[in-house]
mmCIF file of C-alpha atoms in Angstrom:
data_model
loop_
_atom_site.group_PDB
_atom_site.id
_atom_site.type_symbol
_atom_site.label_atom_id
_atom_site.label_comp_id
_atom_site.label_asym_id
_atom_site.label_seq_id
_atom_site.Cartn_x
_atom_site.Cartn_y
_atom_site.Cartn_z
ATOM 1 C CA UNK I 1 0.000 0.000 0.000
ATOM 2 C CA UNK I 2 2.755 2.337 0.672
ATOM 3 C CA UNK I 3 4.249 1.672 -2.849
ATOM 4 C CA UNK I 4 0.530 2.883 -4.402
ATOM 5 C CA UNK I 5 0.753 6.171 -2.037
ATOM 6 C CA UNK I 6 3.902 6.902 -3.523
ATOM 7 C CA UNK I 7 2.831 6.641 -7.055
ATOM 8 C CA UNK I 8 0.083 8.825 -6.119
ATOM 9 C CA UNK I 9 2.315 11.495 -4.359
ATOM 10 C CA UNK I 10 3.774 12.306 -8.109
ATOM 11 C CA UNK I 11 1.730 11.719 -10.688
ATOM 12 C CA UNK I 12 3.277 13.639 -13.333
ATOM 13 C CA UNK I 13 6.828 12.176 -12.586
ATOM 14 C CA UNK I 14 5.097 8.636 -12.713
ATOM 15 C CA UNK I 15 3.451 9.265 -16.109
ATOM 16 C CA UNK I 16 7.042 11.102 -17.463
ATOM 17 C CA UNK I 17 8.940 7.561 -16.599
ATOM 18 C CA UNK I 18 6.177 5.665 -18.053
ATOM 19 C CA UNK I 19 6.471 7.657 -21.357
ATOM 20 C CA UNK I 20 10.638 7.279 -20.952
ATOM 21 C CA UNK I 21 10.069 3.706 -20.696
ATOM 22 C CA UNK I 22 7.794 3.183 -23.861
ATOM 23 C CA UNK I 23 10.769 5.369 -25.406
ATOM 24 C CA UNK I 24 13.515 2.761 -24.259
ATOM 25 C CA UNK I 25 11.208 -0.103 -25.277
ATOM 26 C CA UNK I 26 10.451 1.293 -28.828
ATOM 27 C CA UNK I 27 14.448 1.680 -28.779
ATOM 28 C CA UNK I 28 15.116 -2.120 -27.946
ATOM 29 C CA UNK I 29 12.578 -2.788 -30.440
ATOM 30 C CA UNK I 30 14.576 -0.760 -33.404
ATOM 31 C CA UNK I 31 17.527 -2.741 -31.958
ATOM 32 C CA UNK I 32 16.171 -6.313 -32.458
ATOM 33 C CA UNK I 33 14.565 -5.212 -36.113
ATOM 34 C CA UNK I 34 18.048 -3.322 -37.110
ATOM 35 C CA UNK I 35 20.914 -5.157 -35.744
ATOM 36 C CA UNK I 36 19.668 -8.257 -34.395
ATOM 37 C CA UNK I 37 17.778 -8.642 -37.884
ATOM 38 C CA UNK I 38 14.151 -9.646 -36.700
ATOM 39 C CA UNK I 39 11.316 -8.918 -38.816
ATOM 40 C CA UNK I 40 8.348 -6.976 -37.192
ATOM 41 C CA UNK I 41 5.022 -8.514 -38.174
ATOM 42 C CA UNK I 42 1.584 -6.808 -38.746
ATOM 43 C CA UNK I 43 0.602 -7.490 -35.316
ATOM 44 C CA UNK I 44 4.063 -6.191 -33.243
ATOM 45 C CA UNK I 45 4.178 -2.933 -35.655
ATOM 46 C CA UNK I 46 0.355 -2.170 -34.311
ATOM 47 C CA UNK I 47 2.376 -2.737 -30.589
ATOM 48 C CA UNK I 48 4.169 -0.293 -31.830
ATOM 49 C CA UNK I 49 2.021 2.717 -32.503
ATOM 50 C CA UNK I 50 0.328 1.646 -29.369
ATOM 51 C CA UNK I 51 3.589 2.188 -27.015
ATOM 52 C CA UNK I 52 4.184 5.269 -29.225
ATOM 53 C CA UNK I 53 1.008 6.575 -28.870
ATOM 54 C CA UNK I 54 0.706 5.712 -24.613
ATOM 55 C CA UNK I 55 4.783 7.249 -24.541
ATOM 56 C CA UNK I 56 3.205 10.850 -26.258
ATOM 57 C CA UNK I 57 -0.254 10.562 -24.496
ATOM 58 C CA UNK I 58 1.457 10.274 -21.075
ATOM 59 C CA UNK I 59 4.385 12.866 -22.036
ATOM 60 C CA UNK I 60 1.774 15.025 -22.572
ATOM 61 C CA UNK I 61 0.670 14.427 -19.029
ATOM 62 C CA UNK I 62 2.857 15.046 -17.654
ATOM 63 C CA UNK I 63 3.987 18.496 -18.964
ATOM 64 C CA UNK I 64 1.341 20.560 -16.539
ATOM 65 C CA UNK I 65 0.439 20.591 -13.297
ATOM 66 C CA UNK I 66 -3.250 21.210 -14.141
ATOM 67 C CA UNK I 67 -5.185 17.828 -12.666
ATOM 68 C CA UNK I 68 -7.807 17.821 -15.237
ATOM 69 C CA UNK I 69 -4.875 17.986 -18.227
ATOM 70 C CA UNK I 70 -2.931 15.253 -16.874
ATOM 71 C CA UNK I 71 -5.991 13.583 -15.926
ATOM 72 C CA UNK I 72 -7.487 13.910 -19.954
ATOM 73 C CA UNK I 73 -4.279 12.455 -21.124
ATOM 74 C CA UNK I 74 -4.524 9.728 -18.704
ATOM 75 C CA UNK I 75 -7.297 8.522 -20.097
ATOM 76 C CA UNK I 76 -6.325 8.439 -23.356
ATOM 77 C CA UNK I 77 -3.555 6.669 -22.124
ATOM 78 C CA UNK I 78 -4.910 4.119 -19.957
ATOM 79 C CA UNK I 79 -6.875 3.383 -23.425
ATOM 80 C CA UNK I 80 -4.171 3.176 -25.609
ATOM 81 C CA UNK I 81 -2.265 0.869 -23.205
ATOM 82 C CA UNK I 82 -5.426 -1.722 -22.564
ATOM 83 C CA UNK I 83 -5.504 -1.587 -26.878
ATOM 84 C CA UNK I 84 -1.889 -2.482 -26.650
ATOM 85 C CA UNK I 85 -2.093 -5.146 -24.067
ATOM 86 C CA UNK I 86 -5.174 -6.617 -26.434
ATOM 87 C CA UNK I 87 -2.901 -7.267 -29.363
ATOM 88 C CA UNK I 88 -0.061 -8.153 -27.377
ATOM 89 C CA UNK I 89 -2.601 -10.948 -25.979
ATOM 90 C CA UNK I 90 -3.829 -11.668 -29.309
ATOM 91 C CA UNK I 91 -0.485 -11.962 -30.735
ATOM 92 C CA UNK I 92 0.382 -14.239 -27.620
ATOM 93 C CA UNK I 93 -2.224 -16.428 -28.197
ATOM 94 C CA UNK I 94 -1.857 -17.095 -32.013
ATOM 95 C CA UNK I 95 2.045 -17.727 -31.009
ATOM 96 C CA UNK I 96 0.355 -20.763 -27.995
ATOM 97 C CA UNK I 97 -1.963 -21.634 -30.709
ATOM 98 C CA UNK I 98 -1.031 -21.432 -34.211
ATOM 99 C CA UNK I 99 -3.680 -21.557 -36.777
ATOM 100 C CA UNK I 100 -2.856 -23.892 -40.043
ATOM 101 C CA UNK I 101 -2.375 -21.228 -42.613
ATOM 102 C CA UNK I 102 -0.659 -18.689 -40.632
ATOM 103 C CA UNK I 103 -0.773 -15.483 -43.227
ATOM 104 C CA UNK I 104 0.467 -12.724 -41.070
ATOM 105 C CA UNK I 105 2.013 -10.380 -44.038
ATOM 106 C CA UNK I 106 3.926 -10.247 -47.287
ATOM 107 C CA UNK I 107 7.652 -10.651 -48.186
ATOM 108 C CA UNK I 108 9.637 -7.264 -48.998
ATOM 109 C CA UNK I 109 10.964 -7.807 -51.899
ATOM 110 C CA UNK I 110 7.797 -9.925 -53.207
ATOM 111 C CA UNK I 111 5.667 -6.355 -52.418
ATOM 112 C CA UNK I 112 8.287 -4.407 -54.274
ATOM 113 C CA UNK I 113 8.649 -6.587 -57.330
ATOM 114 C CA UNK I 114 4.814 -6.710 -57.737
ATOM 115 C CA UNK I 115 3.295 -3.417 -56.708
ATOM 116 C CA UNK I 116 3.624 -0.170 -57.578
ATOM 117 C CA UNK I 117 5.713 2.152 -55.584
ATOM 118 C CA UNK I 118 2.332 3.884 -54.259
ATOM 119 C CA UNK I 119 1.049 0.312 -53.315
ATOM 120 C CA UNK I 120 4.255 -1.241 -51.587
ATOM 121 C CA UNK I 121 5.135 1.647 -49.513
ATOM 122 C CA UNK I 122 2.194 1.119 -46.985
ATOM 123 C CA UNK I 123 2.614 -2.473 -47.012
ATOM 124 C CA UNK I 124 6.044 -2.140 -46.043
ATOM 125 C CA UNK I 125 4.786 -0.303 -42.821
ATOM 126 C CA UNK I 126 2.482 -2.982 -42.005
ATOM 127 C CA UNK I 127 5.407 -5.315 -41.286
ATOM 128 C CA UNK I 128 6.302 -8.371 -42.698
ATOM 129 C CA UNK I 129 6.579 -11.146 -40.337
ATOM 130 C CA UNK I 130 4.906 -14.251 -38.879
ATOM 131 C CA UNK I 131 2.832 -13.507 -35.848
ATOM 132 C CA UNK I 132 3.073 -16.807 -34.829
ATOM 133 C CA UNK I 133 6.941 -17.018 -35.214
ATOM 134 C CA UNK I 134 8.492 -17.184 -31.896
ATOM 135 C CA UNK I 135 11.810 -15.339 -33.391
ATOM 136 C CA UNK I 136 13.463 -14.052 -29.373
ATOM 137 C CA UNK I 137 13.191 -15.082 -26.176
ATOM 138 C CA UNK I 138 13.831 -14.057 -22.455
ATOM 139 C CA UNK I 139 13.309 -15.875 -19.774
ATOM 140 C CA UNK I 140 10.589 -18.299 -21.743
ATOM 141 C CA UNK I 141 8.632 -15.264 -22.759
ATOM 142 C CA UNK I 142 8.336 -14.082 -25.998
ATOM 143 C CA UNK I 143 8.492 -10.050 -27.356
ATOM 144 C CA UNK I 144 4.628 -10.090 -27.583
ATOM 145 C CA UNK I 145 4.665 -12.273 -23.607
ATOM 146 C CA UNK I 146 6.875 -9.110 -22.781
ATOM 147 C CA UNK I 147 4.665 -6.478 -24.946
ATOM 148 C CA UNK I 148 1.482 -8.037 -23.067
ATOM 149 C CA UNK I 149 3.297 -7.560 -19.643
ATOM 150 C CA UNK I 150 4.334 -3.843 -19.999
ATOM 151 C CA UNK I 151 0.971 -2.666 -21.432
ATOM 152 C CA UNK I 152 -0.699 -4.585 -18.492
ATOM 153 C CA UNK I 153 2.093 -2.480 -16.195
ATOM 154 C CA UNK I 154 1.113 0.908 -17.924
ATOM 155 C CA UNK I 155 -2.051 0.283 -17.807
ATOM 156 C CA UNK I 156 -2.200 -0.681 -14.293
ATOM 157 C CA UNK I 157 0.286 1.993 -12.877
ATOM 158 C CA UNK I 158 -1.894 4.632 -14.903
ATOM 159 C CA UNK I 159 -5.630 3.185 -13.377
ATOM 160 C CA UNK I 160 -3.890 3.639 -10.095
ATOM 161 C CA UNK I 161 -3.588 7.328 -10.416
ATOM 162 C CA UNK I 162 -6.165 7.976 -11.956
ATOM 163 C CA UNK I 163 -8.445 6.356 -9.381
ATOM 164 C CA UNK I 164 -6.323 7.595 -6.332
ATOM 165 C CA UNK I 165 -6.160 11.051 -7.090
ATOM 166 C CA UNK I 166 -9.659 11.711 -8.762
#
């Protein structure tokens, strides 16, 4: 209990780490696509504009003292971060799961060979992996067991002070 009174002592500096953290996990993320070589599917780049979108949402936040703006933004927030942890579970279950024609996106060079420019571009952003590939793992979990556990954080840490300080 004392933990949750401390959370709720500092709202704004709780929301500004929770908006450096999505920053540092969006980072490790551009370091497993970019050096480690691991293709993002359809599913992890939607995980993606989620922790993007609950990193600005809860920046914003935390910029003014104001309860009702950091309140507003918390909200949004606390939605973006549930929507995250959804596809993050989604993504975990298809992985526990796998259906028998797993058709999760397109290759790269198969988009660029037979599209146009105008078409391939926005498939390329919609990623190009196997949801159901298990590609990295830490301690038995995979990135979307990880992605599921720090949207279900977020979201939990950002209920929390939202409840406690309304």
């Amino acid at each position: 209990m004392q933990f949750v009174n401390t959370l709720s002592q500092a709202p704004r500096r709780v929301l500004a780490l929770i908006s450096l953290a999505c920053v540092a996990l969006l980072a490790f993320g551009m370091y497993l696509q970019h050096v480690q070589g691991l293709e993002p599917c359809p599913m992890c780049i939607v995980q993606r504009y989620a922790l993007v979108l609950v990193a600005v949402l809860t920046g914003l936040a935390s910029l003014r003292p104001n309860k009702g703006w950091w309140m507003g933004w918390g909200v949004l927030a606390l939605l973006a971060s549930g929507f995250g942890a959804f596809v993050a579970a989604r993504q975990s279950w298809l992985q526990w799961y796998p259906p028998e024609f797993a058709s999760c996106g397109r290759d790269f060079y198969g988009m660029i060979e037979n599209y146009s420019l105008s078409r391939a571009i926005p498939m390329i952003f919609r990623g190009s992996g196997d949801c159901t590939a298990i590609d990295w793992t830490f301690l038995g979990g995979s990135i979307a067991n990880w992605s599921f556990v720090c949207f279900v954080l977020f979201f939990g840490v950002i209920a929390t002070l939202l409840v406690r300080r309304r």
